XYZ file of C-alpha atoms in Angstrom:
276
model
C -51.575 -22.901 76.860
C -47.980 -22.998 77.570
C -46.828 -22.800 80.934
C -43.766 -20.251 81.096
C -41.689 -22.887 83.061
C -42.000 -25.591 79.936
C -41.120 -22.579 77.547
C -37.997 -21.905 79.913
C -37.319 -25.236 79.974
C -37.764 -25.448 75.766
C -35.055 -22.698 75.608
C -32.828 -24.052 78.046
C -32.717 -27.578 75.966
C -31.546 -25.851 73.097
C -27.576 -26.138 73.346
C -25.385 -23.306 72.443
C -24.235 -25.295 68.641
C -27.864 -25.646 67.476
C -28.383 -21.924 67.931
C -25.067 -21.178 66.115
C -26.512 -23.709 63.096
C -29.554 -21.762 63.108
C -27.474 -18.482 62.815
C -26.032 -19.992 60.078
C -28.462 -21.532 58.422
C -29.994 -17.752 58.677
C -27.028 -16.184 56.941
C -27.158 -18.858 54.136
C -30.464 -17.825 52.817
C -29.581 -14.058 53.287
C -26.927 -14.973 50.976
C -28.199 -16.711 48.128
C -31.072 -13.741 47.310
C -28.604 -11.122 47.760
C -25.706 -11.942 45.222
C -28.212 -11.861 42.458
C -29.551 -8.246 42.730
C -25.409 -7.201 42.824
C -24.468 -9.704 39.692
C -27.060 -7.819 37.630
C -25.892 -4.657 38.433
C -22.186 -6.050 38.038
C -22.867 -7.033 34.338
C -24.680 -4.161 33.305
C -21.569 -1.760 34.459
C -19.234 -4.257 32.360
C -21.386 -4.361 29.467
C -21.203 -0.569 28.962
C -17.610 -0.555 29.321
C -17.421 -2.285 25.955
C -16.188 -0.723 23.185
C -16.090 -1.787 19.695
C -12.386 -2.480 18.702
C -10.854 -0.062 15.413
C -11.375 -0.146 11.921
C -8.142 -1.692 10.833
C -6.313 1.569 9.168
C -6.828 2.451 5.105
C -3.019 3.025 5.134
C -1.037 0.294 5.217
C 1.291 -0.042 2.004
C 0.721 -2.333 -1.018
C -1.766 -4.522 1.029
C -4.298 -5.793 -1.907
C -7.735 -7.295 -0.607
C -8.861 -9.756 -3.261
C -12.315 -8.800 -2.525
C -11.984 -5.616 -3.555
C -14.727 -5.323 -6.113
C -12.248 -3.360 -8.610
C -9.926 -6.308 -8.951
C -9.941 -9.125 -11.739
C -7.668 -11.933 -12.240
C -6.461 -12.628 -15.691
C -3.330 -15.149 -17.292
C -0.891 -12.859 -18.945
C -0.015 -14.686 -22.300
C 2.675 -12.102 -23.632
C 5.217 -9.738 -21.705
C 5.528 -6.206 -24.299
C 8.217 -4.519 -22.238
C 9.140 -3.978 -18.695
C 5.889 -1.977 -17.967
C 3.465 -3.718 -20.704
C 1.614 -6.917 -20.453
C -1.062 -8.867 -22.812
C -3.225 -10.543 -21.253
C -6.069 -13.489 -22.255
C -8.611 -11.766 -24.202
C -6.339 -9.962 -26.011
C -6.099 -6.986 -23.694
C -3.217 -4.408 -22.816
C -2.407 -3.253 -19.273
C -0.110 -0.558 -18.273
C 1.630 -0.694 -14.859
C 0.563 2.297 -12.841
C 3.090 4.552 -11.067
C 6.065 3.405 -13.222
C 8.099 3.836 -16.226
C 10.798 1.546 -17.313
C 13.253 1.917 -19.740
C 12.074 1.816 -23.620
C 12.358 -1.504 -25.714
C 9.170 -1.759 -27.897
C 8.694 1.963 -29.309
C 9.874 2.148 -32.976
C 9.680 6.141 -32.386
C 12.444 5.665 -29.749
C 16.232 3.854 -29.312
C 16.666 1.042 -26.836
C 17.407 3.018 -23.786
C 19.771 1.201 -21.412
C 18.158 -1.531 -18.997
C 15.005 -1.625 -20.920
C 16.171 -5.204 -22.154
C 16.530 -5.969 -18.042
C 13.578 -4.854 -17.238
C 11.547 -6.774 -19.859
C 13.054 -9.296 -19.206
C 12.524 -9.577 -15.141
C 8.933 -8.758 -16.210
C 8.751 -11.708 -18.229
C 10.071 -13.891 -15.368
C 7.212 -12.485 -13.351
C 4.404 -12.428 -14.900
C 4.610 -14.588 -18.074
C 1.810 -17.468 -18.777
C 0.764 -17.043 -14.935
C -2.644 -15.738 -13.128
C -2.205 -12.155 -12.106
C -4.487 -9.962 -9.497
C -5.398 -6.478 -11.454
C -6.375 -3.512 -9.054
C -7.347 -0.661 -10.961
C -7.295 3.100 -8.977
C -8.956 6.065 -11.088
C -8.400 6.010 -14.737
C -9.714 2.647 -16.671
C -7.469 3.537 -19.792
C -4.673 5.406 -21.121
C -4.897 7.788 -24.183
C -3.496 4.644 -26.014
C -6.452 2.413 -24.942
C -4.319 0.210 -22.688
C -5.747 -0.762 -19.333
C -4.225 1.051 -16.425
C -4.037 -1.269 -13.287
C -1.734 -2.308 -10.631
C -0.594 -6.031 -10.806
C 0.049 -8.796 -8.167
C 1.864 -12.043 -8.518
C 2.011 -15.257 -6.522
C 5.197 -17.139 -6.889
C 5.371 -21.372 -6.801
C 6.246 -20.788 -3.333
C 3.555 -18.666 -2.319
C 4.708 -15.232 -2.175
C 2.734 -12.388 -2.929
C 4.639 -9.792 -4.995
C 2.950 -6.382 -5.828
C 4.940 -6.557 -9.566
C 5.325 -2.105 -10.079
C 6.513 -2.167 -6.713
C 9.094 -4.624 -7.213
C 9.971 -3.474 -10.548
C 10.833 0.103 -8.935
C 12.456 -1.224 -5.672
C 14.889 -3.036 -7.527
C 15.830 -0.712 -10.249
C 14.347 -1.643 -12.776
C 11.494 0.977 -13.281
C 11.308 4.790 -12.158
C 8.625 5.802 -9.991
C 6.478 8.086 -12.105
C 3.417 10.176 -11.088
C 0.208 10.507 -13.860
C -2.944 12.268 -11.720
C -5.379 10.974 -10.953
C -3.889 7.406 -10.355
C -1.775 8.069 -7.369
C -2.742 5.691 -4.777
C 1.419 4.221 -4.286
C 3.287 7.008 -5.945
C 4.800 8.242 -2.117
C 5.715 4.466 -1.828
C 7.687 3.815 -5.374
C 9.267 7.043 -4.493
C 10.424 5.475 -1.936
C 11.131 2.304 -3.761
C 13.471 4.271 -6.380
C 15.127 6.493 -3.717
C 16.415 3.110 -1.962
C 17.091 1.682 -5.437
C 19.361 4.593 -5.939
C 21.019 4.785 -2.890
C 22.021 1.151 -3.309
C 22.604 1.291 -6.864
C 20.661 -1.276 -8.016
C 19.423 -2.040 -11.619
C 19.886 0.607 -13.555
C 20.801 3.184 -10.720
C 24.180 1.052 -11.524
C 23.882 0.350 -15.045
C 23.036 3.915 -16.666
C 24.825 7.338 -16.740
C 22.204 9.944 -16.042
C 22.696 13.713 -17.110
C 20.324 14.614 -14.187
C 20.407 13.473 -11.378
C 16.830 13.058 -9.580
C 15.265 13.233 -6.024
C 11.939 12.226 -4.601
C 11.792 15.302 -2.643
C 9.348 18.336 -4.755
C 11.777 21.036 -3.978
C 15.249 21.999 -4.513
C 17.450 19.137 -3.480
C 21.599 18.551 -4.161
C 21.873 14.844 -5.092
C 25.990 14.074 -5.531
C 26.393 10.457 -7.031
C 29.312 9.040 -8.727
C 29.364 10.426 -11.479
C 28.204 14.176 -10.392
C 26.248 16.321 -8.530
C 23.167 18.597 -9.659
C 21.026 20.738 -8.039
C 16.733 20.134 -9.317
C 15.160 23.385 -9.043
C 10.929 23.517 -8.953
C 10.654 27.102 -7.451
C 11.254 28.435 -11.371
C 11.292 27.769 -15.014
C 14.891 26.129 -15.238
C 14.563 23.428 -17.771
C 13.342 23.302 -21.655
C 12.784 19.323 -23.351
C 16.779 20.207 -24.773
C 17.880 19.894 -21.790
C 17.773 16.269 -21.323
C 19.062 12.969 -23.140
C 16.021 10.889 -23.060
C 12.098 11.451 -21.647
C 12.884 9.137 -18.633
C 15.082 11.640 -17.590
C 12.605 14.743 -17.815
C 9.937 12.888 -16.939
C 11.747 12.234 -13.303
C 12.098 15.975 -13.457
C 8.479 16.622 -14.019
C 7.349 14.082 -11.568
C 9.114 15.063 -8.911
C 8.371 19.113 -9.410
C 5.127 18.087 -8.722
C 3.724 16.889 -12.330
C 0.753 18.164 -13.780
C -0.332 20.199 -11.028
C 3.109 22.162 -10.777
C 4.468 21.909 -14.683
C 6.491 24.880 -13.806
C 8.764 24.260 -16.946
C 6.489 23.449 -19.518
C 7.772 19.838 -20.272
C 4.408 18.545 -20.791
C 3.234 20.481 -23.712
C -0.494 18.386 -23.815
C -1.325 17.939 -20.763
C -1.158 14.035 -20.897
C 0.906 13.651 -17.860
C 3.999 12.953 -20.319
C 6.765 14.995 -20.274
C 9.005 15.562 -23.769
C 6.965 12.730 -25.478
C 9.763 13.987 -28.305
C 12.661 12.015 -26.347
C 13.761 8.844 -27.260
């Protein structure tokens, strides 16, 4: 056995650093276990604060997505009017959403800035690759494909062609149910082509004068001023010059679902199809 006085003797060789280093030395293993059980518990509490970032929104305007699985790509080989294409195959498309001034009808007169728009359509689209989106309808009562068309220029640019057409007065935004997926935008489009007179906002003396708004609205431009009214039956197919005219009136009344003054005697979504 030990004597006590070699034990006393054992403690009093230990100097005062090698029991501090043993402290230490103590604290350093208490350490190393310890962090672990709190990291765990750390990274659990940061993991359920993760949330899975938004669904982009279904809003924004004229943004196409080329993998939409109702979009085709075709080469338009001939330009009809300012609203009518031809393209490979020997297929028709009608622009959605917009009208533009008459060129091609024999049952009609050459209504001023159809030549312009045809034209500026041609420059477009002509002998180049174009994006189709289609919304509701596949065809008109004429058989022509109903579709909204995108461009890409030699430089790259991405032009959504019925929005252009309408922005920069060359077309007139009109409404045909069901396909109505841009309409509030070319409304848009035409009221800023009209406020800056552009196209044939500049061009063409209208005997009514039109506003996006489906109520009531006083519209002064150069020329005059008119009051639309859509509360009541105010307007007959005599009342206008030419159907671009009461079609804007039917449109923006509401069109099929508020043809309050009878302009659209079949139900076709055109109003005074008599007009030239």
């Amino acid at each position: 056995m030990v004597s006590e006085e070699k034990v006393k003797g054992l403690i009093n060789s230990l100097s005062f650093w090698k029991i501090v280093s043993l402290l230490l030395l103590v604290a350093l293993v208490i350490s190393i276990f310890t962090p672990k059980r709190f990291s765990t518990t750390s990274q659990k509490e940061v993991k359920s604060q993760i949330t899975t970032p938004p669904t982009p929104g279904e809003s924004s305007e004229a943004v196409l997505s080329t993998k939409d699985e109702e979009t085709e790509t075709h080469k338009v080989v001939k330009v009809v009017d300012g609203d009518t294409i031809t393209l490979d195959g020997g297929k028709v498309v009608r622009y959605i959403g917009i009208d533009t001034p008459e060129t091609k009808d024999p049952r009609k007169t050459l209504q001023c800035f159809g030549e312009e728009a045809a034209n500026e359509n041609t420059r477009l689209v002509l002998n180049k690759e174009v994006v189709l989106q289609k919304d509701i309808s596949e065809t008109d009562k004429y058989g022509r494909l109903l579709r909204y068309v995108w461009v890409t220029t030699d430089s790259g640019e991405e032009i959504f062609v019925n929005d252009y057409l309408v922005r920069n007065g060359f077309a007139y935004a009109v409404s045909y149910p069901p396909d109505v997926k841009y309409i509030e935008q070319f409304r848009d489009d035409e009221e800023y082509a009209r406020e800056n007179n552009l196209g044939l906002w500049e061009e063409c003396i209208f005997s009514t004068d039109i506003s996006k708004q489906p109520k009531p609205t006083a519209i002064p431009n150069s020329n005059q001023s008119s009051t639309m009214v859509c509360s009541s039956n105010a307007y007959n197919c005599t009342d206008f010059k030419i159907h671009t005219e009461a079609q804007a009136v039917f449109d923006t009344c509401g069109g099929a679902s508020n043809d309050i003054h009878k302009l659209d005697s079949d139900g076709d979504g055109v109003a005074c199809e008599s007009l030239p």
